[in-house]
Amino acid sequence: MPSFVFNIVKGSSSSYFSLDPANSALVVVPLEFSGLESKSVLEDKTTLTQVLSGSTNEQTTMGRKVVTSTTSEVDNTLNAFTVSADHQTWVSASGSQVGGFLVCYDEDTTTGTDNDLIPLTYHEWDITPAG
């Protein structure tokens, strides 16, 4: 499945990457390869709870990563908006095969649940964790 932007943030995704207010962050969530639903099913979901409510499962052995600092830039030459964040590393990764990962927005990392996480983008990433 190709990478994509979730419908709920199309046209406004750049505002989520500014990480404002102060306790906001991006959360990277690995998804298991097995059971991963199609783009047409996933792109209409509006919370992480909804994404994980069908046959799509989080790869919990690797765990989530929280990104608290990003830089963004509008590129008028390429007609693009780019966001950069630190590289994410899973040390001693193990568990089920990964089919991709989500980048979600969490407005307040000090409170809330998966129902508060807004899925922004899906990125295809087919790997088998091997430590």
PDB file of C-alpha atoms in Angstrom:
ATOM      1  CA  MET A   1       0.000   0.000   0.000  1.00  0.00           C
ATOM      2  CA  PRO A   2       1.418   3.434  -0.866  1.00  0.00           C
ATOM      3  CA  SER A   3       2.017   6.204   1.663  1.00  0.00           C
ATOM      4  CA  PHE A   4      -0.866   8.654   2.077  1.00  0.00           C
ATOM      5  CA  VAL A   5      -2.370  11.544   4.066  1.00  0.00           C
ATOM      6  CA  PHE A   6      -5.538  10.829   6.092  1.00  0.00           C
ATOM      7  CA  ASN A   7      -8.657  12.654   4.873  1.00  0.00           C
ATOM      8  CA  ILE A   8      -9.243  14.395   8.222  1.00  0.00           C
ATOM      9  CA  VAL A   9      -6.081  16.511   7.815  1.00  0.00           C
ATOM     10  CA  LYS A  10      -5.932  17.100   4.067  1.00  0.00           C
ATOM     11  CA  GLY A  11      -5.500  20.803   3.492  1.00  0.00           C
ATOM     12  CA  SER A  12      -4.539  21.483   7.105  1.00  0.00           C
ATOM     13  CA  SER A  13      -1.800  18.979   7.886  1.00  0.00           C
ATOM     14  CA  SER A  14       0.901  21.642   8.019  1.00  0.00           C
ATOM     15  CA  SER A  15      -0.685  23.186  11.124  1.00  0.00           C
ATOM     16  CA  TYR A  16      -0.356  19.897  13.027  1.00  0.00           C
ATOM     17  CA  PHE A  17       3.372  19.650  12.346  1.00  0.00           C
ATOM     18  CA  SER A  18       4.067  22.987  14.075  1.00  0.00           C
ATOM     19  CA  LEU A  19       3.701  21.183  17.431  1.00  0.00           C
ATOM     20  CA  ASP A  20       1.742  23.917  19.135  1.00  0.00           C
ATOM     21  CA  PRO A  21       0.631  23.986  22.016  1.00  0.00           C
ATOM     22  CA  ALA A  22       3.634  23.236  24.225  1.00  0.00           C
ATOM     23  CA  ASN A  23       2.677  19.686  25.279  1.00  0.00           C
ATOM     24  CA  SER A  24       1.867  18.552  21.754  1.00  0.00           C
ATOM     25  CA  ALA A  25       3.891  15.953  19.867  1.00  0.00           C
ATOM     26  CA  LEU A  26       3.901  13.622  16.916  1.00  0.00           C
ATOM     27  CA  VAL A  27       3.576   9.938  17.773  1.00  0.00           C
ATOM     28  CA  VAL A  28       5.018   7.303  15.430  1.00  0.00           C
ATOM     29  CA  VAL A  29       3.013   4.054  15.619  1.00  0.00           C
ATOM     30  CA  PRO A  30       4.288   0.889  13.876  1.00  0.00           C
ATOM     31  CA  LEU A  31       1.573  -1.326  12.356  1.00  0.00           C
ATOM     32  CA  GLU A  32       1.695  -5.083  11.839  1.00  0.00           C
ATOM     33  CA  PHE A  33       1.868  -6.336   8.257  1.00  0.00           C
ATOM     34  CA  SER A  34      -0.709  -9.040   8.907  1.00  0.00           C
ATOM     35  CA  GLY A  35      -4.244  -7.656   8.846  1.00  0.00           C
ATOM     36  CA  LEU A  36      -3.250  -4.232   7.541  1.00  0.00           C
ATOM     37  CA  GLU A  37      -6.330  -2.714   5.924  1.00  0.00           C
ATOM     38  CA  SER A  38      -6.313  -0.946   2.549  1.00  0.00           C
ATOM     39  CA  LYS A  39      -5.811   2.755   1.969  1.00  0.00           C
ATOM     40  CA  SER A  40      -9.489   3.152   1.032  1.00  0.00           C
ATOM     41  CA  VAL A  41     -10.496   1.778   4.443  1.00  0.00           C
ATOM     42  CA  LEU A  42      -7.871   3.547   6.564  1.00  0.00           C
ATOM     43  CA  GLU A  43      -7.865   7.050   5.079  1.00  0.00           C
ATOM     44  CA  ASP A  44     -11.371   7.818   6.384  1.00  0.00           C
ATOM     45  CA  LYS A  45     -10.440   7.096  10.027  1.00  0.00           C
ATOM     46  CA  THR A  46     -10.216  10.167  12.287  1.00  0.00           C
ATOM     47  CA  THR A  47      -8.540   8.774  15.442  1.00  0.00           C
ATOM     48  CA  LEU A  48      -5.959   6.130  16.269  1.00  0.00           C
ATOM     49  CA  THR A  49      -8.718   4.218  18.083  1.00  0.00           C
ATOM     50  CA  GLN A  50     -10.629   3.987  14.798  1.00  0.00           C
ATOM     51  CA  VAL A  51      -7.524   2.915  12.853  1.00  0.00           C
ATOM     52  CA  LEU A  52      -6.990   0.040  15.290  1.00  0.00           C
ATOM     53  CA  SER A  53     -10.686  -0.923  15.499  1.00  0.00           C
ATOM     54  CA  GLY A  54     -10.683  -3.135  12.389  1.00  0.00           C
ATOM     55  CA  SER A  55      -8.169  -5.797  11.398  1.00  0.00           C
ATOM     56  CA  THR A  56      -5.237  -3.313  11.485  1.00  0.00           C
ATOM     57  CA  ASN A  57      -3.092  -3.910  14.577  1.00  0.00           C
ATOM     58  CA  GLU A  58      -0.344  -1.946  16.263  1.00  0.00           C
ATOM     59  CA  GLN A  59       3.034  -3.716  16.422  1.00  0.00           C
ATOM     60  CA  THR A  60       3.350  -3.226  20.186  1.00  0.00           C
ATOM     61  CA  THR A  61       6.633  -5.072  20.752  1.00  0.00           C
ATOM     62  CA  MET A  62       8.574  -2.292  19.050  1.00  0.00           C
ATOM     63  CA  GLY A  63       6.577   0.436  20.767  1.00  0.00           C
ATOM     64  CA  ARG A  64       5.660   3.972  19.835  1.00  0.00           C
ATOM     65  CA  LYS A  65       8.055   6.878  19.405  1.00  0.00           C
ATOM     66  CA  VAL A  66       7.235  10.433  20.499  1.00  0.00           C
ATOM     67  CA  VAL A  67       8.624  13.284  18.385  1.00  0.00           C
ATOM     68  CA  THR A  68       8.684  16.619  20.197  1.00  0.00           C
ATOM     69  CA  SER A  69      10.696  18.706  17.743  1.00  0.00           C
ATOM     70  CA  THR A  70      10.218  19.275  14.006  1.00  0.00           C
ATOM     71  CA  THR A  71      11.206  21.754  11.345  1.00  0.00           C
ATOM     72  CA  SER A  72       9.014  22.567   8.379  1.00  0.00           C
ATOM     73  CA  GLU A  73       9.421  24.484   5.168  1.00  0.00           C
ATOM     74  CA  VAL A  74       7.276  25.575   2.263  1.00  0.00           C
ATOM     75  CA  ASP A  75       9.111  24.962  -1.008  1.00  0.00           C
ATOM     76  CA  ASN A  76       7.544  27.180  -3.667  1.00  0.00           C
ATOM     77  CA  THR A  77       9.872  25.838  -6.351  1.00  0.00           C
ATOM     78  CA  LEU A  78       8.753  22.237  -5.907  1.00  0.00           C
ATOM     79  CA  ASN A  79       5.258  23.221  -4.699  1.00  0.00           C
ATOM     80  CA  ALA A  80       5.705  21.159  -1.567  1.00  0.00           C
ATOM     81  CA  PHE A  81       5.559  21.371   2.206  1.00  0.00           C
ATOM     82  CA  THR A  82       8.285  19.361   3.925  1.00  0.00           C
ATOM     83  CA  VAL A  83       8.598  18.349   7.552  1.00  0.00           C
ATOM     84  CA  SER A  84      11.796  17.066   9.114  1.00  0.00           C
ATOM     85  CA  ALA A  85      12.196  15.317  12.443  1.00  0.00           C
ATOM     86  CA  ASP A  86      14.943  13.385  14.151  1.00  0.00           C
ATOM     87  CA  HIS A  87      15.522   9.863  12.832  1.00  0.00           C
ATOM     88  CA  GLN A  88      13.647   7.274  14.848  1.00  0.00           C
ATOM     89  CA  THR A  89      15.540   4.182  15.997  1.00  0.00           C
ATOM     90  CA  TRP A  90      14.107   1.068  17.576  1.00  0.00           C
ATOM     91  CA  VAL A  91      16.932  -0.542  19.552  1.00  0.00           C
ATOM     92  CA  SER A  92      16.661  -4.336  19.872  1.00  0.00           C
ATOM     93  CA  ALA A  93      13.454  -4.346  17.821  1.00  0.00           C
ATOM     94  CA  SER A  94      11.567  -7.618  17.774  1.00  0.00           C
ATOM     95  CA  GLY A  95       8.100  -9.023  17.224  1.00  0.00           C
ATOM     96  CA  SER A  96       5.743  -9.325  14.271  1.00  0.00           C
ATOM     97  CA  GLN A  97       6.512  -8.149  10.746  1.00  0.00           C
ATOM     98  CA  VAL A  98       5.807  -4.434  10.248  1.00  0.00           C
ATOM     99  CA  GLY A  99       3.857  -3.268   7.197  1.00  0.00           C
ATOM    100  CA  GLY A 100       4.013   0.458   7.817  1.00  0.00           C
ATOM    101  CA  PHE A 101       3.767   3.190  10.388  1.00  0.00           C
ATOM    102  CA  LEU A 102       1.479   6.064  11.223  1.00  0.00           C
ATOM    103  CA  VAL A 103       2.414   9.567  12.227  1.00  0.00           C
ATOM    104  CA  CYS A 104      -0.264  10.840  14.600  1.00  0.00           C
ATOM    105  CA  TYR A 105      -0.764  14.215  16.281  1.00  0.00           C
ATOM    106  CA  ASP A 106      -1.230  14.342  20.060  1.00  0.00           C
ATOM    107  CA  GLU A 107      -2.346  17.773  21.251  1.00  0.00           C
ATOM    108  CA  ASP A 108      -1.450  17.046  24.881  1.00  0.00           C
ATOM    109  CA  THR A 109       0.986  14.261  25.744  1.00  0.00           C
ATOM    110  CA  THR A 110       0.266  14.628  29.463  1.00  0.00           C
ATOM    111  CA  THR A 111      -3.333  13.407  29.145  1.00  0.00           C
ATOM    112  CA  GLY A 112      -5.580  11.565  26.755  1.00  0.00           C
ATOM    113  CA  THR A 113      -5.977   8.234  25.013  1.00  0.00           C
ATOM    114  CA  ASP A 114      -5.721   6.763  21.511  1.00  0.00           C
ATOM    115  CA  ASN A 115      -9.073   8.419  20.854  1.00  0.00           C
ATOM    116  CA  ASP A 116      -7.288  11.798  21.105  1.00  0.00           C
ATOM    117  CA  LEU A 117      -4.544  10.908  18.591  1.00  0.00           C
ATOM    118  CA  ILE A 118      -5.266  12.203  15.079  1.00  0.00           C
ATOM    119  CA  PRO A 119      -3.700  10.092  12.298  1.00  0.00           C
ATOM    120  CA  LEU A 120      -1.873  12.396   9.880  1.00  0.00           C
ATOM    121  CA  THR A 121       0.073  10.165   7.505  1.00  0.00           C
ATOM    122  CA  TYR A 122       0.691   6.500   6.734  1.00  0.00           C
ATOM    123  CA  HIS A 123       4.100   5.352   5.470  1.00  0.00           C
ATOM    124  CA  GLU A 124       4.738   1.958   3.917  1.00  0.00           C
ATOM    125  CA  TRP A 125       7.600   0.233   5.731  1.00  0.00           C
ATOM    126  CA  ASP A 126       7.796  -3.522   5.207  1.00  0.00           C
ATOM    127  CA  ILE A 127      10.358  -4.967   7.637  1.00  0.00           C
ATOM    128  CA  THR A 128      10.801  -7.905   9.953  1.00  0.00           C
ATOM    129  CA  PRO A 129      12.339  -6.748  13.241  1.00  0.00           C
ATOM    130  CA  ALA A 130      15.485  -8.736  13.963  1.00  0.00           C
ATOM    131  CA  GLY A 131      17.053  -7.077  17.002  1.00  0.00           C
TER     132      GLY A 131
END
